[in-house]
Coordinates of C-alpha atoms and ligand atoms in Angstrom, one line a residue:
M1 CA 144.3 82.7 104.3
S2 CA 141.4 81.1 106.1
I3 CA 139.5 82.9 108.9
K4 CA 140.8 80.3 111.3
G5 CA 144.4 81.0 110.2
I6 CA 143.8 84.8 110.8
V7 CA 142.6 84.1 114.3
R8 CA 145.8 82.2 115.2
T9 CA 148.2 84.8 114.0
M10 CA 146.4 87.9 115.2
P11 CA 148.2 90.3 117.5
N12 CA 146.2 92.5 119.9
G13 CA 144.1 95.1 118.3
N14 CA 143.4 92.9 115.2
F15 CA 140.1 91.2 114.9
D16 CA 138.4 88.9 112.5
V17 CA 135.4 91.1 112.8
V18 CA 134.6 94.5 114.3
I19 CA 130.9 95.1 114.9
V20 CA 129.7 98.7 115.3
G21 CA 126.8 99.1 117.7
A22 CA 125.6 97.0 120.7
G23 CA 121.9 97.1 119.9
F24 CA 120.0 93.9 119.0
A25 CA 122.0 93.6 115.7
G26 CA 125.5 94.0 117.4
L27 CA 124.7 91.6 120.2
Y28 CA 123.5 88.8 118.0
M29 CA 126.3 89.3 115.5
L30 CA 128.8 89.0 118.3
H31 CA 127.2 85.8 119.5
R32 CA 127.2 84.2 116.0
A33 CA 130.8 85.4 115.2
R34 CA 132.0 83.8 118.5
G35 CA 130.2 80.6 117.7
L36 CA 132.3 80.4 114.5
G37 CA 135.5 80.8 116.6
M38 CA 136.1 84.3 115.2
R39 CA 137.8 87.0 117.2
A40 CA 135.1 89.7 117.4
L41 CA 134.7 93.0 119.1
V42 CA 131.7 95.3 119.4
I43 CA 132.2 99.1 119.6
E44 CA 129.4 101.1 121.1
A45 CA 129.0 104.8 121.6
A46 CA 126.6 104.6 124.5
D47 CA 127.7 103.5 128.0
G48 CA 125.3 100.5 127.9
V49 CA 123.9 98.0 125.4
G50 CA 120.5 98.2 123.8
G51 CA 120.9 100.6 120.9
T52 CA 117.7 102.4 120.1
W53 CA 116.2 101.2 123.4
Y54 CA 119.2 102.7 125.3
W55 CA 118.7 106.2 123.7
N56 CA 114.9 106.5 123.4
R57 CA 114.0 106.5 127.1
Y58 CA 111.5 109.4 126.8
P59 CA 108.3 109.2 128.9
G60 CA 105.9 106.7 127.4
A61 CA 108.4 105.0 125.1
R62 CA 107.2 101.5 124.1
C63 CA 107.5 99.2 121.1
D64 CA 104.6 99.1 118.6
V65 CA 105.2 95.4 117.9
E66 CA 103.7 93.2 120.5
S67 CA 106.2 92.0 123.1
L68 CA 105.6 88.3 122.4
Q69 CA 106.9 88.9 118.8
Y70 CA 109.5 91.6 119.4
S71 CA 112.2 89.3 120.7
Y72 CA 115.0 87.0 119.6
Q73 CA 114.1 83.5 118.4
F74 CA 117.7 82.1 117.9
S75 CA 117.6 80.6 121.3
D76 CA 114.6 78.7 122.4
A77 CA 115.9 78.6 126.0
L78 CA 116.0 82.4 125.9
Q79 CA 112.5 82.8 124.6
Q80 CA 111.2 80.3 127.1
E81 CA 112.8 81.8 130.2
W82 CA 112.0 85.5 129.5
D83 CA 108.5 86.7 130.6
W84 CA 107.1 89.8 129.0
T85 CA 104.7 91.5 131.3
E86 CA 102.6 93.7 129.0
R87 CA 101.1 93.4 125.5
Y88 CA 103.4 96.2 124.3
A89 CA 106.7 96.3 126.2
T90 CA 108.0 99.5 127.7
Q91 CA 111.4 100.8 126.8
D92 CA 112.6 99.9 130.2
E93 CA 111.6 96.3 129.9
I94 CA 113.1 96.0 126.4
L95 CA 116.4 97.5 127.7
R96 CA 116.4 95.0 130.6
Y97 CA 115.9 92.2 128.0
A98 CA 118.9 93.5 126.0
N99 CA 121.0 93.5 129.2
H100 CA 119.8 90.0 130.1
V101 CA 120.9 88.8 126.6
A102 CA 124.3 90.4 127.1
D103 CA 124.8 88.7 130.4
R104 CA 123.2 85.3 129.5
F105 CA 125.5 84.9 126.5
D106 CA 128.5 86.4 128.3
L107 CA 128.8 89.1 125.6
R108 CA 130.1 92.0 127.7
R109 CA 133.7 91.0 127.7
D110 CA 133.8 91.7 123.9
I111 CA 131.9 94.9 123.9
R112 CA 133.8 98.2 124.3
L113 CA 131.3 100.9 125.5
D114 CA 131.5 104.6 125.5
T115 CA 133.5 104.6 122.3
R116 CA 132.2 106.2 119.1
V117 CA 133.5 104.9 115.7
T118 CA 134.5 107.9 113.6
R119 CA 136.3 106.3 110.6
A120 CA 136.5 103.0 108.8
K121 CA 139.0 102.6 106.0
F122 CA 139.7 99.6 103.8
D123 CA 143.3 98.9 103.3
E124 CA 143.6 97.1 99.9
S125 CA 147.0 95.7 100.3
A126 CA 146.3 94.1 103.7
G127 CA 142.7 93.3 102.8
K128 CA 141.6 94.6 106.1
W129 CA 139.5 97.4 107.6
T130 CA 141.1 100.0 109.9
I131 CA 138.5 101.2 112.3
E132 CA 139.1 104.4 114.3
A133 CA 137.1 105.6 117.2
D134 CA 137.3 108.5 119.6
K135 CA 139.7 108.3 122.6
G136 CA 142.5 107.2 120.3
T137 CA 141.2 103.7 119.5
T138 CA 142.4 102.1 116.3
L139 CA 141.6 98.5 115.4
T140 CA 142.0 96.4 112.3
A141 CA 139.7 93.6 111.2
T142 CA 139.1 91.4 108.2
F143 CA 135.4 92.2 108.3
C144 CA 133.5 95.2 109.5
V145 CA 129.8 94.9 110.3
M146 CA 127.6 97.9 110.8
G147 CA 124.9 97.3 113.4
T148 CA 124.2 101.0 113.6
G149 CA 120.4 100.9 113.4
C150 CA 117.9 102.6 111.0
L151 CA 116.8 105.4 113.4
S152 CA 119.8 106.3 115.4
T153 CA 120.9 109.8 114.3
A154 CA 118.7 112.4 115.9
N155 CA 117.3 115.2 113.6
M156 CA 117.7 118.5 115.3
P157 CA 116.1 121.3 113.2
N158 CA 118.5 124.2 113.0
F159 CA 116.2 126.9 114.5
S160 CA 117.8 130.2 114.7
G161 CA 118.2 131.4 118.3
L162 CA 118.4 127.9 119.8
A163 CA 121.8 128.7 121.4
D164 CA 120.2 131.7 123.2
Y165 CA 117.4 129.6 124.7
R166 CA 117.7 129.6 128.5
G167 CA 115.5 126.6 129.3
A168 CA 116.4 122.9 129.1
V169 CA 116.5 121.1 125.7
Y170 CA 115.8 117.4 125.1
H171 CA 115.5 115.2 122.1
T172 CA 113.3 112.1 122.4
G173 CA 116.0 110.0 120.7
R174 CA 118.7 111.2 123.2
W175 CA 116.8 111.2 126.4
P176 CA 118.9 111.5 129.6
R177 CA 119.4 108.5 131.9
E178 CA 118.2 110.3 135.0
K179 CA 114.5 111.1 135.4
V180 CA 113.5 114.4 133.9
D181 CA 111.1 116.2 136.3
F182 CA 108.6 118.4 134.5
T183 CA 106.4 118.9 137.5
G184 CA 104.5 122.1 137.3
K185 CA 106.7 123.4 134.4
R186 CA 105.8 124.9 131.1
V187 CA 107.0 122.5 128.4
G188 CA 107.0 122.7 124.6
V189 CA 107.0 119.5 122.4
I190 CA 108.0 120.1 118.8
G191 CA 106.7 117.3 116.5
T192 CA 103.8 114.9 116.4
G193 CA 105.4 111.7 115.1
S194 CA 105.4 108.3 116.9
S195 CA 107.8 109.5 119.7
A196 CA 105.8 112.7 120.4
I197 CA 102.5 110.8 120.3
Q198 CA 103.8 108.4 123.0
A199 CA 105.4 111.1 125.1
I200 CA 102.7 113.8 125.0
P201 CA 100.1 112.1 127.2
E202 CA 102.8 111.2 129.8
I203 CA 104.3 114.7 129.8
A204 CA 100.9 116.4 130.0
R205 CA 100.1 114.6 133.2
E206 CA 103.1 116.2 134.9
V207 CA 103.4 119.7 133.6
G208 CA 101.9 123.0 134.5
H209 CA 101.2 123.7 130.8
L210 CA 102.1 121.8 127.6
Y211 CA 102.4 123.4 124.2
V212 CA 102.4 120.9 121.3
F213 CA 103.9 122.5 118.1
Q214 CA 102.3 120.5 115.3
R215 CA 103.5 120.9 111.6
T216 CA 101.7 117.9 110.2
P217 CA 98.9 116.0 112.0
N218 CA 99.4 112.3 112.3
Y219 CA 97.3 109.1 112.4
T220 CA 97.5 107.0 115.5
I221 CA 95.6 104.0 116.7
P222 CA 95.0 103.1 120.4
A223 CA 97.4 100.5 121.6
N224 CA 94.8 99.0 124.0
N225 CA 97.8 97.9 126.0
A226 CA 97.2 95.6 129.0
P227 CA 99.1 93.3 131.3
L228 CA 99.9 90.1 129.3
D229 CA 97.5 87.3 130.0
P230 CA 99.6 84.5 131.5
A231 CA 97.6 81.9 129.6
L232 CA 98.4 83.6 126.3
R233 CA 102.0 83.9 127.2
A234 CA 102.2 80.2 128.0
R235 CA 100.3 79.2 124.8
T236 CA 102.6 81.4 122.7
K237 CA 105.7 79.9 124.3
A238 CA 104.4 76.4 123.7
N239 CA 103.8 77.2 120.0
Y240 CA 106.7 79.6 119.4
A241 CA 108.3 77.6 116.6
T242 CA 105.0 77.5 114.6
L243 CA 104.1 81.1 115.3
R244 CA 107.6 82.4 114.3
Q245 CA 107.4 80.4 111.1
E246 CA 104.0 81.8 110.3
A247 CA 105.3 85.3 110.8
K248 CA 108.2 84.6 108.4
E249 CA 105.6 83.7 105.7
L250 CA 103.8 87.1 106.0
P251 CA 105.1 90.2 104.1
S252 CA 105.4 92.2 107.2
G253 CA 107.0 89.5 109.2
V254 CA 104.5 90.1 112.0
Y255 CA 101.8 87.6 112.6
Y256 CA 98.5 89.3 112.6
E257 CA 95.3 88.7 110.7
F258 CA 95.4 90.0 107.2
N259 CA 92.1 90.6 105.4
P260 CA 92.4 89.6 101.8
K261 CA 89.4 91.7 100.7
S262 CA 89.6 95.2 99.2
A263 CA 88.1 98.0 101.2
L264 CA 86.1 99.0 98.1
E265 CA 84.5 95.6 97.5
V266 CA 82.5 95.5 100.7
P267 CA 79.4 97.6 101.7
P268 CA 80.1 100.7 103.9
E269 CA 78.5 99.0 107.0
E270 CA 80.9 96.0 106.7
R271 CA 83.8 98.3 106.2
R272 CA 82.9 100.2 109.3
R273 CA 82.5 97.0 111.3
V274 CA 85.9 95.8 110.2
Y275 CA 87.6 99.1 111.1
E276 CA 85.8 99.3 114.4
A277 CA 87.0 95.8 115.3
R278 CA 90.6 96.6 114.4
W279 CA 90.3 99.9 116.3
Q280 CA 89.1 98.1 119.4
D281 CA 91.8 95.4 119.1
G282 CA 94.4 98.2 118.8
G283 CA 97.8 98.7 117.2
T284 CA 99.2 98.7 113.7
T285 CA 97.1 95.8 112.6
F286 CA 94.6 98.5 111.7
I287 CA 96.4 99.0 108.4
A288 CA 95.9 95.3 107.5
A289 CA 92.1 95.8 107.8
F290 CA 91.9 95.5 104.0
S291 CA 94.4 94.3 101.4
D292 CA 94.6 97.5 99.4
L293 CA 95.0 100.2 102.1
I294 CA 98.5 101.1 101.0
T295 CA 98.1 100.5 97.3
N296 CA 94.8 102.2 96.5
E297 CA 94.2 105.8 97.4
A298 CA 90.4 105.5 97.4
A299 CA 90.6 102.5 99.7
N300 CA 93.1 104.3 101.9
E301 CA 90.7 107.3 102.2
T302 CA 88.0 105.1 103.8
A303 CA 90.4 104.2 106.6
A304 CA 91.6 107.8 106.9
E305 CA 88.0 109.0 107.2
F306 CA 87.3 106.4 109.9
V307 CA 90.2 107.7 112.0
R308 CA 89.2 111.4 111.5
E309 CA 85.7 110.5 112.8
K310 CA 87.2 109.0 115.9
I311 CA 89.3 112.1 116.5
H312 CA 86.1 114.3 116.3
A313 CA 84.3 111.9 118.6
V314 CA 87.0 112.1 121.3
V315 CA 88.3 115.7 121.1
K316 CA 85.7 118.0 122.5
D317 CA 86.9 121.3 120.9
P318 CA 85.9 121.1 117.2
K319 CA 88.6 123.5 116.1
T320 CA 91.3 121.4 117.9
A321 CA 89.8 118.2 116.5
A322 CA 90.0 119.6 113.0
L323 CA 93.6 120.7 113.5
L324 CA 94.5 117.2 114.7
S325 CA 92.8 115.5 111.8
P326 CA 95.3 114.4 109.1
H327 CA 94.3 114.5 105.4
N328 CA 97.3 112.7 103.9
I329 CA 97.6 109.0 103.2
I330 CA 97.1 106.8 106.3
G331 CA 100.1 104.5 106.7
C332 CA 102.4 106.7 104.5
K333 CA 104.3 107.6 107.6
R334 CA 104.6 104.7 109.9
L335 CA 101.3 104.3 111.7
C336 CA 101.5 105.5 115.3
V337 CA 100.2 103.6 118.3
D338 CA 99.2 105.5 121.4
T339 CA 97.7 105.4 124.8
G340 CA 95.4 108.4 125.4
Y341 CA 96.8 110.7 122.7
W342 CA 93.6 112.3 121.4
E343 CA 92.1 112.5 124.9
T344 CA 95.1 114.5 126.1
F345 CA 93.9 117.5 124.0
N346 CA 90.8 117.8 126.2
R347 CA 93.0 118.7 129.1
P348 CA 92.9 122.4 130.2
N349 CA 96.7 122.4 130.5
V350 CA 97.4 121.4 126.9
S351 CA 97.5 123.7 123.9
L352 CA 97.9 122.6 120.3
I353 CA 99.9 125.2 118.3
D354 CA 99.6 124.9 114.5
V355 CA 103.0 125.6 112.8
S356 CA 102.0 124.3 109.4
T357 CA 101.3 127.6 107.8
A358 CA 103.2 129.8 110.3
P359 CA 106.4 127.8 110.9
I360 CA 108.5 128.1 114.0
E361 CA 110.4 131.4 113.3
R362 CA 113.0 131.2 116.0
I363 CA 113.7 130.1 119.5
T364 CA 114.1 133.0 121.8
A365 CA 115.8 133.1 125.2
K366 CA 112.4 132.3 126.7
G367 CA 110.6 130.1 124.3
V368 CA 109.2 129.5 120.8
Q369 CA 108.3 132.2 118.4
T370 CA 105.7 131.4 115.8
G371 CA 102.8 133.2 114.1
G372 CA 103.7 136.5 115.8
S373 CA 103.5 135.0 119.4
I374 CA 106.2 133.8 121.8
Y375 CA 105.3 130.7 123.8
E376 CA 107.4 130.9 127.0
V377 CA 108.5 127.5 128.1
D378 CA 110.9 126.1 130.8
A379 CA 111.8 123.1 128.7
L380 CA 111.7 122.2 125.0
V381 CA 111.4 118.6 123.8
F382 CA 112.4 118.0 120.2
A383 CA 110.4 115.0 119.0
T384 CA 111.7 115.7 115.5
G385 CA 112.8 112.3 114.5
F386 CA 115.9 111.0 112.8
D387 CA 118.1 111.1 109.7
A388 CA 116.9 107.6 109.0
M389 CA 118.5 104.6 107.2
T390 CA 121.6 106.3 106.0
G391 CA 122.3 109.1 108.5
T392 CA 124.4 107.1 110.9
L393 CA 126.4 105.4 108.2
N394 CA 127.1 108.7 106.5
A395 CA 128.2 110.3 109.8
I396 CA 131.1 107.8 109.9
D397 CA 133.9 108.5 107.5
I398 CA 133.7 105.1 105.7
R399 CA 136.2 104.7 102.8
G400 CA 136.4 101.7 100.5
R401 CA 138.6 100.7 97.6
G402 CA 140.6 103.6 96.2
G403 CA 139.7 105.7 99.3
K404 CA 136.2 106.2 97.9
R405 CA 133.9 107.7 100.6
L406 CA 130.6 106.0 101.2
R407 CA 128.9 109.4 101.8
D408 CA 130.0 110.4 98.2
K409 CA 128.9 107.2 96.7
W410 CA 125.5 107.6 98.4
A411 CA 125.2 111.3 97.6
A412 CA 122.3 110.7 95.2
V413 CA 121.2 107.1 95.9
P414 CA 122.2 104.7 98.7
H415 CA 123.5 102.0 96.3
N416 CA 123.8 98.6 97.9
Y417 CA 123.3 94.9 97.1
L418 CA 120.5 93.2 99.2
G419 CA 120.7 96.0 101.7
L420 CA 123.6 94.1 103.2
T421 CA 126.7 95.0 101.2
I422 CA 128.1 97.8 99.0
S423 CA 130.1 97.5 95.8
G424 CA 133.6 99.1 96.3
F425 CA 133.5 98.3 100.0
P426 CA 134.8 94.8 100.4
N427 CA 134.1 92.8 103.6
L428 CA 131.7 95.5 104.9
F429 CA 128.2 94.6 105.9
T430 CA 125.2 96.7 106.9
I431 CA 122.7 94.9 109.2
T432 CA 119.2 96.1 108.2
G433 CA 120.8 98.5 105.8
P434 CA 119.1 100.6 103.2
G435 CA 117.6 98.4 100.5
S436 CA 116.5 95.7 103.0
P437 CA 113.0 95.2 104.5
S438 CA 114.1 96.4 108.0
V439 CA 111.6 99.1 109.1
F440 CA 108.7 97.5 107.2
T441 CA 109.0 94.4 109.3
N442 CA 109.6 93.2 112.8
M443 CA 113.1 94.5 113.5
I444 CA 114.5 91.7 115.7
P445 CA 113.7 88.9 113.3
A446 CA 114.9 91.1 110.4
I447 CA 118.2 91.5 112.3
E448 CA 118.4 87.7 112.9
Q449 CA 117.9 87.0 109.2
H450 CA 120.7 89.3 108.2
V451 CA 123.1 88.1 111.0
D452 CA 122.5 84.5 110.1
W453 CA 123.1 85.2 106.4
I454 CA 126.4 87.0 107.2
A455 CA 127.5 84.3 109.7
D456 CA 126.7 81.6 107.1
L457 CA 128.8 83.5 104.6
F458 CA 131.7 83.7 107.1
A459 CA 131.5 79.9 107.5
H460 CA 131.4 79.5 103.7
M461 CA 134.4 81.7 103.2
R462 CA 136.3 79.8 105.9
A463 CA 135.4 76.4 104.3
K464 CA 136.5 77.6 100.8
G465 CA 139.6 79.6 102.0
F466 CA 138.3 83.0 100.9
S467 CA 139.1 86.1 102.9
R468 CA 137.5 88.8 100.7
I469 CA 134.0 89.4 99.3
E470 CA 132.6 92.3 97.4
A471 CA 129.3 92.9 95.7
S472 CA 129.6 93.4 91.9
A473 CA 128.6 96.8 90.5
D474 CA 126.2 95.0 88.2
A475 CA 124.4 93.1 91.0
E476 CA 124.2 96.3 93.0
K477 CA 122.7 98.2 90.1
K478 CA 120.0 95.5 89.5
W479 CA 119.2 95.4 93.3
V480 CA 118.7 99.2 93.5
A481 CA 116.4 99.0 90.4
H482 CA 114.5 96.1 92.0
V483 CA 114.0 98.0 95.3
A484 CA 112.6 101.0 93.4
E485 CA 110.4 98.7 91.3
A486 CA 109.0 96.9 94.4
G487 CA 108.3 100.3 96.0
A488 CA 106.4 101.8 93.0
P489 CA 103.0 100.3 93.6
S490 CA 103.0 101.4 97.3
L491 CA 101.4 104.7 98.2
R492 CA 104.2 104.9 100.7
S493 CA 106.8 105.6 98.0
H494 CA 104.9 108.7 96.7
C495 CA 104.2 110.6 100.0
D496 CA 106.5 112.5 102.3
S497 CA 108.1 110.5 105.1
W498 CA 111.5 109.6 106.5
Y499 CA 111.2 106.4 104.4
L500 CA 112.2 108.7 101.5
G501 CA 114.4 111.1 103.5
A502 CA 111.8 113.8 103.0
N503 CA 112.2 114.9 106.7
I504 CA 115.8 116.0 106.2
E505 CA 116.5 119.2 104.3
G506 CA 118.6 118.6 101.2
K507 CA 118.5 114.8 101.5
P508 CA 117.8 113.1 98.1
R509 CA 114.3 111.7 98.0
I510 CA 114.7 107.9 97.5
F511 CA 112.4 105.3 98.8
T512 CA 115.0 103.4 100.7
P513 CA 113.6 100.3 102.4
Y514 CA 112.7 97.2 100.4
I515 CA 108.9 96.7 100.5
G516 CA 108.8 93.4 98.6
G517 CA 108.0 91.5 101.8
V518 CA 109.8 89.2 104.2
P519 CA 109.3 85.9 102.4
V520 CA 110.3 87.3 99.0
Y521 CA 113.4 89.0 100.4
A522 CA 114.5 86.0 102.5
K523 CA 114.1 83.7 99.5
I524 CA 116.3 86.0 97.4
C525 CA 119.0 86.0 100.1
E526 CA 118.8 82.2 100.4
D527 CA 119.0 81.8 96.6
V528 CA 122.0 84.1 96.3
A529 CA 123.9 82.0 98.9
A530 CA 122.8 78.7 97.3
D531 CA 124.0 79.9 94.0
G532 CA 127.6 80.3 95.3
Y533 CA 126.9 83.9 96.4
R534 CA 125.6 85.2 93.1
G535 CA 126.5 88.8 92.5
F536 CA 129.5 88.7 94.7
E537 CA 133.2 88.5 93.9
L538 CA 135.0 86.2 96.3
A539 CA 138.8 86.0 96.6
Ligands
LIG601 O1 110.0 111.0 114.3 P1 109.1 111.4 113.0 P2 109.6 110.1 115.5 N1 109.2 122.2 112.7 O2 110.1 111.8 111.9 C1 108.2 117.2 113.2 C2 110.1 104.8 115.1 N2 109.5 104.9 116.4 O3 110.8 110.0 116.4 O4 105.6 115.6 109.8 C3 108.2 121.6 113.2 O5 108.1 110.4 112.7 C4 107.7 116.4 112.0 O6 106.7 117.2 111.3 P3 106.5 116.8 109.7 C5 109.0 104.7 114.1 O7 109.4 103.9 113.0 C6 108.8 103.8 116.9 O8 108.4 110.4 116.1 O9 107.8 116.6 109.1 N3 108.0 120.2 113.3 C7 107.0 115.2 112.8 O10 105.8 115.5 113.3 C8 108.8 106.2 113.7 O11 108.2 106.4 112.5 C9 108.2 103.8 118.1 O12 105.8 118.0 109.2 C10 109.0 119.5 112.8 C11 108.0 115.0 113.9 O13 108.8 116.3 114.1 C12 110.2 106.7 113.8 O14 110.8 106.0 114.9 C13 108.2 105.0 118.8 C14 110.2 120.1 112.3 C15 109.0 113.9 113.6 O15 108.4 112.7 113.5 C16 110.4 108.2 113.9 O16 109.5 108.7 114.8 C17 108.9 106.1 118.4 C18 110.3 121.5 112.3 N4 111.4 122.1 111.8 C19 109.5 106.0 117.2 N5 111.1 119.1 112.0 C20 107.4 102.7 118.5 O17 107.9 101.5 118.4 C21 110.4 117.9 112.3 N6 109.2 118.2 112.8 C22 106.1 102.9 119.0

């Protein structure tokens, strides 16, 4: 039966496609599905749209991709009418943008909020997915698309005694809607990743005293954020088509200047000049200062040393500066971007507590116990990251053919084909899923590429009268091997980070995202489609 046929005969509760998540992936997938005349519904756990930008409303939250690039490009009218106000957009502005998109394209009537999907099961005889959510919701759909995000399941370390703690507890990735008032309070922040590095300077300004519990020091580059120059905004808008195309031709999918030279082929003075220029310019472009910073350890060390010197130049207390200085690979973990992070440690109301050798032992009723001391705090902020890439999908009880659970299939390796589909799970799609470039690129264009590929597939299936598609086991096996092979030369695949699941106890260490670059990946996806959806079985 064609998709069109299914639409006509569908009773209530049956859909052509159910989309999980109303972040940027879910919103655009709904728009495209509707454009194909499909009956589509988005289910979202939050009580608003925006996905990651709905949940991560901690103080100082901003995107580390420049606002002029971190936006949809599917509608030129949309990109022309929206005016970003700063170089790096705040969480609040991005959330307003997501809401604007939902209204502008009249998406809300097909989004069910405040409903968490708990189970999705493929019914082989009907060839449909049954999707269950809390509050007794059960839906059926020919296709199920997961737009659940790469960083959406908060990681809460299981500290003993946490239940006895009498203060307030927050996680940066689950920040409350109402303003949290830390004025004059004693606050502890656990973690020094991207979220903490953005939140710490903001929280420090408000509190009586801030304790930062650091297990691993991190690299961060100043954002040099500023109001957006209206002339730059106008110029970008006038040239959007060209700029977007240029970005698609770069491995990272973000247009910034790449230096083709090795860090080791230039004299030290030139190296320093290049690093200084990137430091002054600000942001993650620092890691593109030379071509081999994430492939050659000696080259990487030159960049790492430059940042350590900067830390020592800014942080007045040499002991604190030494403690803040990382000695691992720069760019192994995603490079952080900050506003006033190192300077914050010169404040008299901020203490850095090293928990690398003496880990947090327990949380007591009054605070944090480590190294034989108890740090009494009125509030605790967990900036402890996420069970990335697979955590949210594994939290849903997803069952494919023969009742096989996805969580079991992925127990050792998150097997997938193109990061989009999974053998044994027909008609199921994962937008920016494990095995796709996702977090190594600009997320919104990465989402658009996946959604467009899925929508084109739906159109193809309708044209050919297919209603079922499944990745073959062989194609999947080859893709997983290719993802591993592409990752091998990168220093990122050998050091501890959430890219490998190293931040979650007991999680298998697999380098999950595809690091082969946007142009290579997009070409593979295009070729697969042009080749009659090579590697898939269509019925
Ligand atoms: O999480 P993280 P995040 N005891 O996993 C520490 C994106 N993002 O939310 O390194 C003590 O990076 C942990 O220590 P260690 C971005 O892609 C983007 O900050 O494991 N500490 C680490 O310091 C980013 O990479 C933006 O030793 C513990 C911290 O918690 C990703 O989200 C902004 C601990 C977790 O850092 C995740 O960033 C924010 C324990 N038991 C986030 N457990 C922008 O766009 C964990 N930690 C700018």
